[in-house]
Short mmCIF file of C-alpha atoms and ligand atoms in Angstrom, two decimals:
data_model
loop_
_atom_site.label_atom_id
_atom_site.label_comp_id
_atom_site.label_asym_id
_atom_site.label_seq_id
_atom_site.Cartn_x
_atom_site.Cartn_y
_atom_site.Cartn_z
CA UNK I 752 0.00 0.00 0.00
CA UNK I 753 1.55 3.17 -0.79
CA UNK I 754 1.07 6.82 0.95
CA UNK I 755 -0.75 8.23 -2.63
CA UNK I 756 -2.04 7.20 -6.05
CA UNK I 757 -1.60 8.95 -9.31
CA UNK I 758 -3.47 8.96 -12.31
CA UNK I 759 -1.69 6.04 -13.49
CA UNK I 760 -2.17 3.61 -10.97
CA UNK I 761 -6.18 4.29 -11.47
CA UNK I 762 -6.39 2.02 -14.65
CA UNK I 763 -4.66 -0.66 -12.16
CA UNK I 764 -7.19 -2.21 -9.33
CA UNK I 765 -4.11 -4.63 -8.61
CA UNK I 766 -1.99 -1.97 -7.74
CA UNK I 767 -4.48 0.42 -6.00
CA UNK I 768 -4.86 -2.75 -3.70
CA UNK I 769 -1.97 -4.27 -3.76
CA UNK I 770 -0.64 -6.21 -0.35
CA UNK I 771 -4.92 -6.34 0.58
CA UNK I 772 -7.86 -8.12 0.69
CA UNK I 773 -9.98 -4.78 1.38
CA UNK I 774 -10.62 -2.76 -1.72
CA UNK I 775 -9.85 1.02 -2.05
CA UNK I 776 -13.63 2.42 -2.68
CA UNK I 777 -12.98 6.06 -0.91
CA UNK I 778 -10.68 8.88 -1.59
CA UNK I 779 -9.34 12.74 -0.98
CA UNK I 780 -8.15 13.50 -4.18
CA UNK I 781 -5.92 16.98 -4.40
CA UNK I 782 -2.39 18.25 -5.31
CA UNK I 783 -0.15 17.91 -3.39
CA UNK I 784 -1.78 15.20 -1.70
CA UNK I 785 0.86 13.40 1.02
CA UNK I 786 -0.12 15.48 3.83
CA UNK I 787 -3.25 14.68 3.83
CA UNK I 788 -4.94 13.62 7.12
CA UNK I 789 -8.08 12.83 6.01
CA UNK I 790 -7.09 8.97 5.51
CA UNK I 791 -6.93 8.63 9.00
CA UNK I 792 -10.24 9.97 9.88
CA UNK I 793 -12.00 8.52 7.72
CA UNK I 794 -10.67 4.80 8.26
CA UNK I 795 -11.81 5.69 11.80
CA UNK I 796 -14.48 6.91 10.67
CA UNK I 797 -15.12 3.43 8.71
CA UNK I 798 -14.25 1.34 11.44
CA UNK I 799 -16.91 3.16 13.73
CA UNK I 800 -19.76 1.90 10.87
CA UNK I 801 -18.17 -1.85 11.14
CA UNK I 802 -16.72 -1.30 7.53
CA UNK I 803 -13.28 -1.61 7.83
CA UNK I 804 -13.37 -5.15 6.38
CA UNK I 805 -15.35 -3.97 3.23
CA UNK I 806 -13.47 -0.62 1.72
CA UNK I 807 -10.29 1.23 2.26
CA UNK I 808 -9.96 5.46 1.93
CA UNK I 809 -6.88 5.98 0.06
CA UNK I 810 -4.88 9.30 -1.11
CA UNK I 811 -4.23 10.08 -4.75
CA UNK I 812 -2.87 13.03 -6.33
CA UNK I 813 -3.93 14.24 -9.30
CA UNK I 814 -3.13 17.63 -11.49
CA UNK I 815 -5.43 19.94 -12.87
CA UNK I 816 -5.34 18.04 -16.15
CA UNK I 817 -5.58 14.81 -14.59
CA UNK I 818 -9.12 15.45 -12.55
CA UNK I 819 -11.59 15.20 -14.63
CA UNK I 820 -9.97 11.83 -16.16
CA UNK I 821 -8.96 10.88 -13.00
CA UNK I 822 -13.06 11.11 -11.27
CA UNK I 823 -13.94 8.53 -14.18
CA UNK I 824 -11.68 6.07 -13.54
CA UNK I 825 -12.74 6.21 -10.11
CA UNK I 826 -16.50 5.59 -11.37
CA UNK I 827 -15.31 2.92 -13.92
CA UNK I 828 -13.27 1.25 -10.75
CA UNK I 829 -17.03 1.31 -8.79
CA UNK I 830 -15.65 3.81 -6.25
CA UNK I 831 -18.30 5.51 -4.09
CA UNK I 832 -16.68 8.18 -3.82
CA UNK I 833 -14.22 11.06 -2.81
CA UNK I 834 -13.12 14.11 -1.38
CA UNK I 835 -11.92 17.04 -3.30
CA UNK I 836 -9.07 19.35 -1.82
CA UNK I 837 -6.91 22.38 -3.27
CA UNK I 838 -6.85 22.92 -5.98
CA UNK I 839 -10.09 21.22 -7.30
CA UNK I 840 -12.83 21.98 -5.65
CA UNK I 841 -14.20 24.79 -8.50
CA UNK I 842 -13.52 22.01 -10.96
CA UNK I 843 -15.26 19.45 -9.19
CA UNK I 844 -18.51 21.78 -8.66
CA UNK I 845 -17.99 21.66 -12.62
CA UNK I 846 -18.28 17.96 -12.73
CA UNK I 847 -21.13 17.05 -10.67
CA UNK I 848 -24.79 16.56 -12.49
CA UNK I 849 -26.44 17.59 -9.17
CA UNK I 850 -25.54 19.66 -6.06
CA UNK I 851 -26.71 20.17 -2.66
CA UNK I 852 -28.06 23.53 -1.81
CA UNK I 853 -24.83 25.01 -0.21
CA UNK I 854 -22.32 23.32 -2.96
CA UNK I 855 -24.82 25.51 -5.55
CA UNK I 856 -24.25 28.99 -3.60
CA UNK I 857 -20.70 28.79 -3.10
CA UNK I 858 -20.04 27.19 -6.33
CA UNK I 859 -16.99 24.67 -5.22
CA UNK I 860 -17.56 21.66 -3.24
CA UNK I 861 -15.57 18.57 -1.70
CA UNK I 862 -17.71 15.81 -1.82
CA UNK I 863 -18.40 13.78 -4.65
CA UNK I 864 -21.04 10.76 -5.06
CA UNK I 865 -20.86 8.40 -7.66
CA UNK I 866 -24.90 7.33 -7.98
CA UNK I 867 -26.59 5.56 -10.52
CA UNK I 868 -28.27 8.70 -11.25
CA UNK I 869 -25.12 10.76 -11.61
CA UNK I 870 -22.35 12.30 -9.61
CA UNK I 871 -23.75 14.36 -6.61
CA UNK I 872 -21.73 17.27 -5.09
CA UNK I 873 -21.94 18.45 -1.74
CA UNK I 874 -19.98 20.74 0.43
CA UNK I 875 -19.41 19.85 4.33
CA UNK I 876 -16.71 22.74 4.60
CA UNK I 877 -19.28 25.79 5.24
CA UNK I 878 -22.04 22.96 7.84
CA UNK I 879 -18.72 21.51 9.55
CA UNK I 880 -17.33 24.57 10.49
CA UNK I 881 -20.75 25.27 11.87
CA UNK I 882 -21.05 22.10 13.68
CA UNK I 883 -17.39 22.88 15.21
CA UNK I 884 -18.06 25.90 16.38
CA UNK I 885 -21.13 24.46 18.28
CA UNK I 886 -19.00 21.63 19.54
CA UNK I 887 -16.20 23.34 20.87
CA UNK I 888 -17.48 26.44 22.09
CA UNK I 889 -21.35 25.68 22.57
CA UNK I 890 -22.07 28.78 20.64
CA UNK I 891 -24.44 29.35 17.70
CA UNK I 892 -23.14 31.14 15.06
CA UNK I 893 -26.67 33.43 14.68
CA UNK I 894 -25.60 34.98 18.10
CA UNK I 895 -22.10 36.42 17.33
CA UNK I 896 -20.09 39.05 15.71
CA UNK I 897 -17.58 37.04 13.15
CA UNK I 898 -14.45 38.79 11.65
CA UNK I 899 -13.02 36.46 8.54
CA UNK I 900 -9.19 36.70 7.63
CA UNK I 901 -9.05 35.11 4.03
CA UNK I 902 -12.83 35.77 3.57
CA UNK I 903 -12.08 35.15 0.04
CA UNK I 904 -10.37 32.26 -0.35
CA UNK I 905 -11.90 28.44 -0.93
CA UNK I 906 -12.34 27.92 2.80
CA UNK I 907 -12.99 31.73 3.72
CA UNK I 908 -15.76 31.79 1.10
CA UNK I 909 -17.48 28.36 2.65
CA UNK I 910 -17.02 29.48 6.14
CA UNK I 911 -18.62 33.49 4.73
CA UNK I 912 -22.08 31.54 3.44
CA UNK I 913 -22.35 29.55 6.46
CA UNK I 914 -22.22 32.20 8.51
CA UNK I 915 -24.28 34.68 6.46
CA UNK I 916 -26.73 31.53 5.77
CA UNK I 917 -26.89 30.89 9.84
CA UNK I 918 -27.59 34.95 9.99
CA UNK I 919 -24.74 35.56 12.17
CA UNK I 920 -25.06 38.94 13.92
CA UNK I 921 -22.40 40.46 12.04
CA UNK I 922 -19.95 39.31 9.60
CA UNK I 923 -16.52 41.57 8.76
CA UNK I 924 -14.51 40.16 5.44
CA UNK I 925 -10.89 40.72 5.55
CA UNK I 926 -9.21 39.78 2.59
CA UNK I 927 -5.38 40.31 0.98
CA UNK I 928 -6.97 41.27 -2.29
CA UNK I 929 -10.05 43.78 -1.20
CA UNK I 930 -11.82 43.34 -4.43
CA UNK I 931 -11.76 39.50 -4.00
CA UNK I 932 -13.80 40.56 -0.63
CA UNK I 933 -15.87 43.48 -2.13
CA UNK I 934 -17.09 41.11 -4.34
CA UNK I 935 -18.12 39.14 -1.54
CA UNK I 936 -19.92 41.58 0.27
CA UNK I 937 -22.14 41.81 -2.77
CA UNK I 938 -23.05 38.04 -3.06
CA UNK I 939 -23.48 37.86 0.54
CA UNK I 940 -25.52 41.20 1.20
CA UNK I 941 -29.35 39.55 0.37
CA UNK I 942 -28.59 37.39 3.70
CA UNK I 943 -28.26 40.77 5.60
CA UNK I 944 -31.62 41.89 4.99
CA UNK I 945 -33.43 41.67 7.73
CA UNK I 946 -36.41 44.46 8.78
CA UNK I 947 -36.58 43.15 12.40
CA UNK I 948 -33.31 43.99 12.89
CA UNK I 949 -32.49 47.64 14.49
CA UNK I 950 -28.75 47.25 12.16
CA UNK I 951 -29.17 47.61 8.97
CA UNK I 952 -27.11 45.47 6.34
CA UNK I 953 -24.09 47.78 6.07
CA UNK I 954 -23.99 47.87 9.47
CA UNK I 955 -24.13 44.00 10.06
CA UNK I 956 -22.02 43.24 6.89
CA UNK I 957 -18.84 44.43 5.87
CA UNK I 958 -15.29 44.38 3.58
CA UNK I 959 -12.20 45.88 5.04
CA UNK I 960 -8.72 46.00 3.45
CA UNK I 961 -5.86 43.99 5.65
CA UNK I 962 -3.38 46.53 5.68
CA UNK I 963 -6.13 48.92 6.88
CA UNK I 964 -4.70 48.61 10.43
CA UNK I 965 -6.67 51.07 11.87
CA UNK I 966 -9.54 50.05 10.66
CA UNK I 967 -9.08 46.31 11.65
CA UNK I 968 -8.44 47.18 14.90
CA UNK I 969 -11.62 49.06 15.39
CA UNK I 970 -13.62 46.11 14.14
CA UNK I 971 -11.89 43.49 16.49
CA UNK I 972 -12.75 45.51 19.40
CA UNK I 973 -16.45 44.68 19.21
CA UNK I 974 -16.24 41.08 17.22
CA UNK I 975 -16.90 37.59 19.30
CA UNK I 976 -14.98 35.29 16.64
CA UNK I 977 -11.37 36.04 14.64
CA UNK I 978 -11.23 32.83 12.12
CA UNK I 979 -8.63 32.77 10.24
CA UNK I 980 -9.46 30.85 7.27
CA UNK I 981 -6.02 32.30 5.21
CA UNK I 982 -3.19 30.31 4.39
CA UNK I 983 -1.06 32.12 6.75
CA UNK I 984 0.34 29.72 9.88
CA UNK I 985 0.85 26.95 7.00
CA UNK I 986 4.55 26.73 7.33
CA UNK I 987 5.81 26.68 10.17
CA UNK I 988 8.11 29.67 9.63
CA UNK I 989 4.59 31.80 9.36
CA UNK I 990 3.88 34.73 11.53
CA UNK I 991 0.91 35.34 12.75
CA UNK I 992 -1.55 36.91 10.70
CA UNK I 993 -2.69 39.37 13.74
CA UNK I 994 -0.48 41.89 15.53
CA UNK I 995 -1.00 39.93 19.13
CA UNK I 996 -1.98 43.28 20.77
CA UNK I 997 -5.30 43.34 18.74
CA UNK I 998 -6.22 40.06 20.24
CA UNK I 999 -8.39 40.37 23.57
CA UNK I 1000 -9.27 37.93 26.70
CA UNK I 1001 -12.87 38.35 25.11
CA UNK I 1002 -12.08 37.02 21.83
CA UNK I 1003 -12.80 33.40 20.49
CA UNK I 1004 -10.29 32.27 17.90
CA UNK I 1005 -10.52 29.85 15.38
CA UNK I 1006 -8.01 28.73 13.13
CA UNK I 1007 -8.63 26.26 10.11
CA UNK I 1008 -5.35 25.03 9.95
CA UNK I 1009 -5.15 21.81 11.71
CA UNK I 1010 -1.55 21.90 13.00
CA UNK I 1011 -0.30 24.50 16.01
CA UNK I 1012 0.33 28.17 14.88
CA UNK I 1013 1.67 31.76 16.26
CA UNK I 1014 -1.63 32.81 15.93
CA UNK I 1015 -3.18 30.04 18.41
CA UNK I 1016 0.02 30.27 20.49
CA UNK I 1017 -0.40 33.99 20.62
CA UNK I 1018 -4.31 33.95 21.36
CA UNK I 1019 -3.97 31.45 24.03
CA UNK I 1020 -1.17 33.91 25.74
CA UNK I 1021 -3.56 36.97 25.11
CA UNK I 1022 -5.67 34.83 27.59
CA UNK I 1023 -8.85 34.19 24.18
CA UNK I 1024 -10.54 31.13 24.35
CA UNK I 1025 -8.60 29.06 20.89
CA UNK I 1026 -9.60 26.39 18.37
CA UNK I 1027 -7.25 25.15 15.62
CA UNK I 1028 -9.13 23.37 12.50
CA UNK I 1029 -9.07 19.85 13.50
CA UNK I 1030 -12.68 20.00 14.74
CA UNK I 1031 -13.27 21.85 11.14
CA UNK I 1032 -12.01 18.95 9.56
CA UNK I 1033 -13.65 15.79 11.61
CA UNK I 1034 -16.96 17.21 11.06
CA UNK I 1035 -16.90 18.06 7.71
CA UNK I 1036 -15.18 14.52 7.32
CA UNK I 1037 -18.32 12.82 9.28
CA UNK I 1038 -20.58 14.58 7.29
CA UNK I 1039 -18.86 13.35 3.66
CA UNK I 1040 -19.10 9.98 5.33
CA UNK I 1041 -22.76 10.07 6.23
CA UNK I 1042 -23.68 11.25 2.22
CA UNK I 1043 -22.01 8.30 1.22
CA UNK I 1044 -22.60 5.54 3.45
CA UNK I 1045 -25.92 6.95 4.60
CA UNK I 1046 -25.04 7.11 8.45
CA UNK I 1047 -23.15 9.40 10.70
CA UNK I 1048 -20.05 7.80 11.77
CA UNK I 1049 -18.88 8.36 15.55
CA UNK I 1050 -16.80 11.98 15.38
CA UNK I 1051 -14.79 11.26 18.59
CA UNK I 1052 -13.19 8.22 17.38
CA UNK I 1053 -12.08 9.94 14.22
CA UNK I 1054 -10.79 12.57 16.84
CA UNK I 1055 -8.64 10.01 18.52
CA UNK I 1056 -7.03 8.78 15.21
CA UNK I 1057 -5.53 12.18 15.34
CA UNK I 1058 -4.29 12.17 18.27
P1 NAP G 500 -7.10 29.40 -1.00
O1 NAP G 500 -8.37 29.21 -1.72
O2 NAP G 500 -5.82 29.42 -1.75
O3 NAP G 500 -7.23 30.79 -0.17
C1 NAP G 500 -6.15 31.31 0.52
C2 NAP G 500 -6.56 32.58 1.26
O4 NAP G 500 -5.43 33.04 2.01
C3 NAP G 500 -6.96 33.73 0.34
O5 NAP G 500 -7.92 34.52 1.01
C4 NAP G 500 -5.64 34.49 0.19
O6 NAP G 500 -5.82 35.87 -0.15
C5 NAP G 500 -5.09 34.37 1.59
N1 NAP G 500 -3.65 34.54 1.67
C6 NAP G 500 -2.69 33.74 1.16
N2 NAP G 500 -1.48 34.23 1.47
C7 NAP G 500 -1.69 35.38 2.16
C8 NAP G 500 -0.83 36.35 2.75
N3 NAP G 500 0.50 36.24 2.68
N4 NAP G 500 -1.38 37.40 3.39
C9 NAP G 500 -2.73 37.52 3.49
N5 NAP G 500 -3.60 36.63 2.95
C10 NAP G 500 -3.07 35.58 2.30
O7 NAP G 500 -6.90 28.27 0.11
P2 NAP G 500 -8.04 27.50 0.96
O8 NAP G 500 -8.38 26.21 0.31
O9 NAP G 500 -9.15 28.44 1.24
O10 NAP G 500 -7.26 27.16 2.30
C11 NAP G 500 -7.00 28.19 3.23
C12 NAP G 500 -6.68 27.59 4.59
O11 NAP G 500 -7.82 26.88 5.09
C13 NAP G 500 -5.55 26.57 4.52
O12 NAP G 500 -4.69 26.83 5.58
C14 NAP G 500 -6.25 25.22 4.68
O13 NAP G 500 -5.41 24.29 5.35
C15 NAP G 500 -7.43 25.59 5.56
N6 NAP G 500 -8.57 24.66 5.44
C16 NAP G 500 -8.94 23.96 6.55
C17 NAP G 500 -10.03 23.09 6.49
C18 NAP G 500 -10.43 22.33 7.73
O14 NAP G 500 -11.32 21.45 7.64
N7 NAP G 500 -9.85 22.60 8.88
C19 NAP G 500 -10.75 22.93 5.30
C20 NAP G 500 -10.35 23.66 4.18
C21 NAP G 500 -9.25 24.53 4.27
P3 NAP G 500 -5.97 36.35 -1.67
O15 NAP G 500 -7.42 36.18 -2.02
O16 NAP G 500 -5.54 37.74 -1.65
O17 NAP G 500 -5.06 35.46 -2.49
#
């Protein structure tokens, strides 16, 4: 068994399960692919539905101009399905016949389906961020005031619709490119509507530039939740994408990367109550799990396969 599949070990089952009696029937399929942690959750997640035995969840990488060839094979191999990671999750929105609700709105997803009726997208990123904020916090997401670092991006445009869906109190994009998050604004601003509320739209919804400092400071005096859904705190030589001064004891931060960064190591000093994106990822794992298999697997045993 080997750590990740490319497009050419697809047209051979022999190789794909090579060294097994348990046939590869799941994947996360992205580029690069090796770092992937989604393997082990989900084989946790397969051994909590007593289905170990019957499929494996396996890694392959694939390039742009290997995905759509690459999702064929798959059905042609009788997969169920897969995830979709950076950088396909556009392309796979592309692919699928049908889509769930949320997957149509944001436009990218990273689920896939393989049905007899067709290939059915979904995307878990926007409802398992949701569900993680619930689970670690006990807070619903209509209560608070939610300021977005990499509004903009795949994961910063998922989390922006779930929390503009959930009709958070307030939502502030922050994005490196401000037109990326002006744009934003506009798609989002119907959810801010509201004639019961006192605050009107602009008041509830808002863009601001990142090197605004002053500005971004003002806003993160009065916000609940900092998630920082950039790609900033990847490597490890990162700094963090907040000055630590503009951090308060009030403040809840999340951070969707799933490994330790200055920002969480920063927030926790500041005294804020911290998350990194590990919950993020279990839940939206569970929840690709459940559209395939049909049933929710158990979330804290997939926790413990991290640890
Ligand atoms: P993406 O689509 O490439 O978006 C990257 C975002 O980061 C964009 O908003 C980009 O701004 C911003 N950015 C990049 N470098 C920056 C810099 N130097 N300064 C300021 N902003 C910068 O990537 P993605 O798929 O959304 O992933 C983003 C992060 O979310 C990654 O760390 C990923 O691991 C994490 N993630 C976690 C989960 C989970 O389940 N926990 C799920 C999905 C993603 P521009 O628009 O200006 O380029």
């Amino acid at each position: 068994m080997s750590d990740y599949y490319t497009i050419a070990d697809l047209f051979h089952r022999d190789i794909l399960d090579a060294n097994t009696l348990v046939p590869a029937r799941l994947a996360v399929i992205g580029h690069p692919i090796a770092h992937s942690k989604s393997p082990q959750i989900q084989t946790a997640a397969l051994k909590s539905l007593g289905l170990e035995e019957t499929m494996r969840y396996i890694r392959i990488d694939l390039d742009i101009d290997n995905f759509a060839r690459g999702i064929e094979q798959l059905r042609h191999l009788g997969f169920i399905g897969c995830n979709v990671t950076i950088p396909h999750k556009q392309a796979a929105y592309a692919l699928a016949d049908k889509c769930d609700a949320f997957g149509d709105t944001v436009k990218a997803i990273n689920t896939l389906h393989f049905t007899p009726q067709g290939i059915m997208g979904y995307n878990t990123d926007g409802p398992g961020f949701i569900a993680a904020i619930r689970q670690e916090f006990s807070l619903d997401i209509q209560d608070l005031k939610i300021l977005i670092l990499g509004a903009a991006g795949g994961a910063g445009t998922a989390i922006s619709y779930a929390c503009a869906r959930q009709g958070c109190e307030q939502l502030i994009l922050v994005n490196r490119t401000y037109e990326k998050a002006l744009k934003l604004q506009k798609l989002l601003s119907p959810y801010f509507i509201d004639e019961n509320r006192l605050s009107g739209a602009s008041d509830r919804l808002q863009s601001i530039a990142w090197d605004d400092t002053k500005q971004l400071a003002n806003a993160l005096r009065d916000v609940d939740l900092i998630v920082n859904a950039s790609s900033i705190g990847m490597s490890p030589v990162d700094a963090s994408p907040l000055p630590s001064r503009m951090i308060l004891p009030t403040h809840i931060v999340f951070d969707t990367l799933t490994h330790n960064t200055k920002l969480q190591e920063e927030a926790l000093q500041r005294g804020a109550r911290v998350s990194n994106g590990t919950p993020m990822l279990i839940q939206q794992g569970a929840l690709s799990m459940a559209h395939w298999i049909g049933t929710l697997p158990d979330t804290s045993l997939m926790k413990a396969a991290l640890a």
